[in-house]
Short mmCIF file of C-alpha atoms and ligand atoms in Angstrom, two decimals:
data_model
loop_
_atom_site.label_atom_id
_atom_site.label_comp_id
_atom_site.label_asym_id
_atom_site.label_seq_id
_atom_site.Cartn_x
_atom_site.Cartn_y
_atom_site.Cartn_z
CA UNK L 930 0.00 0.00 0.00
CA UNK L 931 1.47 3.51 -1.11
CA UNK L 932 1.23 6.17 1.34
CA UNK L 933 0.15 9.79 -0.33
CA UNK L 934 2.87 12.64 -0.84
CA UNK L 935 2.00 16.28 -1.65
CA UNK L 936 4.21 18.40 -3.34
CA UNK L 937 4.56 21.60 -5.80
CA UNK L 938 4.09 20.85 -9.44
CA UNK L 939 7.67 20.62 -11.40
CA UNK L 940 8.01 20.58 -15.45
CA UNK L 941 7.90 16.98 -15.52
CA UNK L 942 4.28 16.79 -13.53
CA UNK L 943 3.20 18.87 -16.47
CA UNK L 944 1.84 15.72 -19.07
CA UNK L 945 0.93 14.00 -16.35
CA UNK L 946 -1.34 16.93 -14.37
CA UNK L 947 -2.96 17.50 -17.82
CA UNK L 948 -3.85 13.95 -18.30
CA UNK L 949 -5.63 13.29 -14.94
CA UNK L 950 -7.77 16.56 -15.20
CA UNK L 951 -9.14 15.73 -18.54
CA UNK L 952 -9.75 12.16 -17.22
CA UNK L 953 -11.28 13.62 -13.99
CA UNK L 954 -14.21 15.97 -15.33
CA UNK L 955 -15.86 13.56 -17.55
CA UNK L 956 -19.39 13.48 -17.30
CA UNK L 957 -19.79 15.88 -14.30
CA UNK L 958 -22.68 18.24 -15.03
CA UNK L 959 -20.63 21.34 -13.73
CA UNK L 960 -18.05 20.83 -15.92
CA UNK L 961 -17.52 21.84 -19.88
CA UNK L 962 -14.08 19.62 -19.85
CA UNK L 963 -12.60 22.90 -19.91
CA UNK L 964 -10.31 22.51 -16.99
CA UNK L 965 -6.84 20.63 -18.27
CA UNK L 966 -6.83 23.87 -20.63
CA UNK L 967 -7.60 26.57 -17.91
CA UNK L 968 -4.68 24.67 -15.82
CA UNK L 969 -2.63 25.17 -18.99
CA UNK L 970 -3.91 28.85 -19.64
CA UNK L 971 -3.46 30.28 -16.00
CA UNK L 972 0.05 28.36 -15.64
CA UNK L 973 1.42 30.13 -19.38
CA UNK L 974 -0.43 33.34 -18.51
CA UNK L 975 1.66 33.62 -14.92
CA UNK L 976 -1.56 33.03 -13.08
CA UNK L 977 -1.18 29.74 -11.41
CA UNK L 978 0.06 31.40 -8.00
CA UNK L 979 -0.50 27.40 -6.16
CA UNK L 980 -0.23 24.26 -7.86
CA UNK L 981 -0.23 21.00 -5.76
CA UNK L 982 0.15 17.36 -6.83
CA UNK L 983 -0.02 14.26 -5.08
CA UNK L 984 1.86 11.45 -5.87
CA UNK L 985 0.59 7.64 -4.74
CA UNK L 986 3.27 5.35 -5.95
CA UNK L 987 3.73 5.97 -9.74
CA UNK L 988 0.55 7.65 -10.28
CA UNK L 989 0.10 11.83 -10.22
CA UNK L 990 -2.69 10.89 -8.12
CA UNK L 991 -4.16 14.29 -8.01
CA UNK L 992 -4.15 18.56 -8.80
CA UNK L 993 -5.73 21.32 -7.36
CA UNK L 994 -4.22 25.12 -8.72
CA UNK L 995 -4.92 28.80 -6.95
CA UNK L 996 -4.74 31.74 -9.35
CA UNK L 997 -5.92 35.23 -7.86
CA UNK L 998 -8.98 36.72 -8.64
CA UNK L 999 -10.39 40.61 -9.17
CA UNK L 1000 -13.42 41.72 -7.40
CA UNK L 1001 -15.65 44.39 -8.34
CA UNK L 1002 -15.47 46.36 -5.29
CA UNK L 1003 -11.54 46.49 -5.22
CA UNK L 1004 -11.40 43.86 -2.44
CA UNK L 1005 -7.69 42.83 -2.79
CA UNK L 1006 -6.19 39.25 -2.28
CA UNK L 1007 -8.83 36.83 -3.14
CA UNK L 1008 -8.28 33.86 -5.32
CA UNK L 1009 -10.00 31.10 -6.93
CA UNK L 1010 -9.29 27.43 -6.10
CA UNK L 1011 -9.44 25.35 -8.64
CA UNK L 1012 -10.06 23.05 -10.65
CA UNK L 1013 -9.19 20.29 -8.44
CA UNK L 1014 -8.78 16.87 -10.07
CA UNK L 1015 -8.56 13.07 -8.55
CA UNK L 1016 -7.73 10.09 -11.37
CA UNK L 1017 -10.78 8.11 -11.72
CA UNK L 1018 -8.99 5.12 -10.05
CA UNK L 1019 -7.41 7.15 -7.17
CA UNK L 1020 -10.97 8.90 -5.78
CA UNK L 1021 -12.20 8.23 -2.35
CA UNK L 1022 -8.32 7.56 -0.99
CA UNK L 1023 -8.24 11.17 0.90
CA UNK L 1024 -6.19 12.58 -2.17
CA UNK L 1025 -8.90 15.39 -2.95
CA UNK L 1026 -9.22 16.16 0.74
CA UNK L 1027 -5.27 16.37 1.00
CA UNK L 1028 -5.19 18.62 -1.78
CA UNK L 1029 -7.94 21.51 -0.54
CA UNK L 1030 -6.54 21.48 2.65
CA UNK L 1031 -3.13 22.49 1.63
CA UNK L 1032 -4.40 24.79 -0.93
CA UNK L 1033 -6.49 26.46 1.59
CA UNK L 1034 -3.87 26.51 4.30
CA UNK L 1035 -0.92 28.20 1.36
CA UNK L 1036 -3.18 31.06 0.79
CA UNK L 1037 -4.10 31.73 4.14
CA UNK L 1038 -0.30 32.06 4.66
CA UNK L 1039 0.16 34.33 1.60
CA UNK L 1040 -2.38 36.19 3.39
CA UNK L 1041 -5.33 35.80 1.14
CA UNK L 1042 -8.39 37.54 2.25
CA UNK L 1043 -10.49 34.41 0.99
CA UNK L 1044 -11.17 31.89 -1.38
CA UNK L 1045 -13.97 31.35 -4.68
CA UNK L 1046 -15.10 28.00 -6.19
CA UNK L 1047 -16.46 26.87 -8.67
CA UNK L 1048 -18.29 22.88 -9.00
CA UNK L 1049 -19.63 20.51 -6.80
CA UNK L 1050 -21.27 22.19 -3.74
CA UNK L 1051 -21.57 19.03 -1.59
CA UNK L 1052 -17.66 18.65 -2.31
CA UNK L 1053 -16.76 22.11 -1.36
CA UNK L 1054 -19.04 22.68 1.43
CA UNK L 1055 -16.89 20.19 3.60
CA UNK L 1056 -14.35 22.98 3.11
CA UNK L 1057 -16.26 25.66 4.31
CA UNK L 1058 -17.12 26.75 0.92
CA UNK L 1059 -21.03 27.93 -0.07
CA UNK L 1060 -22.84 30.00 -1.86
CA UNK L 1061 -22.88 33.52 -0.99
CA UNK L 1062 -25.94 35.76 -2.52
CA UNK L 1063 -23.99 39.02 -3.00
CA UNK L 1064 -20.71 37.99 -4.80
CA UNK L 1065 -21.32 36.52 -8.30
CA UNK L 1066 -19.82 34.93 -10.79
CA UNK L 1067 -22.31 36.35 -13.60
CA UNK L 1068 -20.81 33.44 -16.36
CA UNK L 1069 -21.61 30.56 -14.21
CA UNK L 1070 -25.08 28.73 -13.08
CA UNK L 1071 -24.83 29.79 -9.25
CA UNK L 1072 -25.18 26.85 -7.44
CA UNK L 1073 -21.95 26.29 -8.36
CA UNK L 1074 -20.33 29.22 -7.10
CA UNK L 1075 -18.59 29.23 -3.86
CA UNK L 1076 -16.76 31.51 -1.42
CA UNK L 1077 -15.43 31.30 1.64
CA UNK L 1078 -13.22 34.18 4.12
CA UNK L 1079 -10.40 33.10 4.77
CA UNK L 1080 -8.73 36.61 6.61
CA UNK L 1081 -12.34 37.22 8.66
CA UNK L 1082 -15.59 36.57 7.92
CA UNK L 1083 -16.15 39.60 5.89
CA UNK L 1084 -17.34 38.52 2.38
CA UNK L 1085 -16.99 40.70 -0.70
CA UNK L 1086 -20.15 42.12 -2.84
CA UNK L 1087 -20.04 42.13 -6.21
CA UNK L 1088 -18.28 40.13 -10.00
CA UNK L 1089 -15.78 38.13 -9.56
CA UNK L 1090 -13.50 37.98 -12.73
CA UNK L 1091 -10.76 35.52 -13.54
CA UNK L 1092 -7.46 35.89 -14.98
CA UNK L 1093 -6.55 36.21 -18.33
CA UNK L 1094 -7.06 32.72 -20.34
CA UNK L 1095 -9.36 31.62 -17.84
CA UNK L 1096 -12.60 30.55 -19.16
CA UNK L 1097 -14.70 28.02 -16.90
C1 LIG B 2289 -14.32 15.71 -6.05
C2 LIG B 2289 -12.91 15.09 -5.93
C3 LIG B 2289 -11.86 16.18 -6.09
C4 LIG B 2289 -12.81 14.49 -4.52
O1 LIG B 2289 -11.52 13.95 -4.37
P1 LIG B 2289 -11.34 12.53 -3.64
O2 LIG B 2289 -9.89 12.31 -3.50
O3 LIG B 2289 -12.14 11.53 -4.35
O4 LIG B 2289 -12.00 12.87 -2.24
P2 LIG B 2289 -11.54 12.36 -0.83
O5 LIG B 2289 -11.12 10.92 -0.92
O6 LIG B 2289 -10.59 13.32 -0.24
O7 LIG B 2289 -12.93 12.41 -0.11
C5 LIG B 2289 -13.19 13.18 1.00
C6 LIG B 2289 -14.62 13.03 1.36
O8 LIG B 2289 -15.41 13.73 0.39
C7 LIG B 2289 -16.44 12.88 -0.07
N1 LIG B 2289 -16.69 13.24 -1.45
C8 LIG B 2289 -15.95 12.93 -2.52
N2 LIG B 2289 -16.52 13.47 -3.62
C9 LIG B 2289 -17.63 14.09 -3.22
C10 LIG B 2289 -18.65 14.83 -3.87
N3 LIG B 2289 -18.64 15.04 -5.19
N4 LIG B 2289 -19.64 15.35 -3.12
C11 LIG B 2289 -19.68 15.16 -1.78
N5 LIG B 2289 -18.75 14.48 -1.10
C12 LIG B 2289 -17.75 13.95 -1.82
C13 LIG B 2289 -15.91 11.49 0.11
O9 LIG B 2289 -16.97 10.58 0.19
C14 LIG B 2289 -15.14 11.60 1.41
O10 LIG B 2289 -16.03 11.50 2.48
P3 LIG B 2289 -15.61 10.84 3.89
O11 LIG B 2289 -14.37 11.56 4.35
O12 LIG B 2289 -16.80 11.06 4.74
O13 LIG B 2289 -15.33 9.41 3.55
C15 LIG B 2289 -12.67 13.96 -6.95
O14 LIG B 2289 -13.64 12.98 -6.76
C16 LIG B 2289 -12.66 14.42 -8.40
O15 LIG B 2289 -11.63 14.72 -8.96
N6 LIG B 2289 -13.85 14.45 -9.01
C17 LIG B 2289 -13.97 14.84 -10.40
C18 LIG B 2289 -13.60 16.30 -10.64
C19 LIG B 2289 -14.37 17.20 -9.71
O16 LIG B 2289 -15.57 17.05 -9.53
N7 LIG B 2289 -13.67 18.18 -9.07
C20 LIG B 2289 -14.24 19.00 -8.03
C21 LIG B 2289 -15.27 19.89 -8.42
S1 LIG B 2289 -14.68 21.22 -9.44
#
């Protein structure tokens, strides 16, 4: 039995991070099997400010990537979390769990004010992670935005917009 190690992304992880996100997404109503691109786009645009992996074994056994958002009422430090990807084969081992914890606890030490979402809200909401009525994401069906304050419990109003090359 393999244990499970996190760790930043390095060149190599690249194929392989690309690979398990497309495989990941398939079939989830939430998703447009956009996300192995908007890993790709935020990473060449400079945007990927966290990318995690966790290895089992052989396997890149999961991602999850942090790229900082802009919200309309100037709140600063914010970021989106996301997408966050378990191979098929390696779901229900902890891996995701590992992965948004980390994430989570890396911005709160870059001193993020807080954290959006975007998927399933009975995955995120273990994380603290909901729906919040007066910050939107005007792109996306709303049940599947998510935010949650990471600095205090002070929530921003108003659009959330993504960095360049992200589309969701
Ligand atoms: C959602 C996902 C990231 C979870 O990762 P995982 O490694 O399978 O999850 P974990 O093993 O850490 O599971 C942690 C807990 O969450 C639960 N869980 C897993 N997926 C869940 C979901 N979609 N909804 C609610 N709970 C879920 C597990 O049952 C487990 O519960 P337990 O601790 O009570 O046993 C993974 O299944 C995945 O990549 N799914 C496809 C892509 C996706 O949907 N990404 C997230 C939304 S953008």
């Amino acid at each position: 039995m393999y244990s499970l190690t996190i760790r930043r992304e390095a060149e190599a992880d690249i194929p392989a991070i690309r690979e398990l996100t497309s495989r990941a997404f398939v079939g989830k109503p939430y998703s447009k099997q956009r996300e192995a691109q908007i890993v790709e786009s935020l990473r060449d645009a400079d945007a990927l400010t966290l990318s995690f992996i966790v290895v089992k074994g052989p396997d890149v056994a999961g991602h999850v990537g942090a790229a900082p958002v802009e919200i309309s009422d100037g709140t600063p430090n914010w970021y989106f979390v996301g997408p966050i990807s378990v191979a098929p084969e390696h779901q229900g081992e902890g891996v995701g769990s590992l992965l948004m914890e980390r994430a989570l606890a890396e911005l709160r030490e870059l001193g993020a004010g807080g954290a959006v979402a975007l998927g399933d809200p009975n995955y995120y909401g273990r994380f603290g992670l909901a729906n919040v009525p007066d910050l939107v994401y005007p792109e996306y069906d709303p049940q599947y935005f998510m935010a949650l304050p990471l600095a205090d419990d002070a929530v921003p109003t108003g659009e959330v917009r993504f960095p360049l090359g992200f589309r969701a």
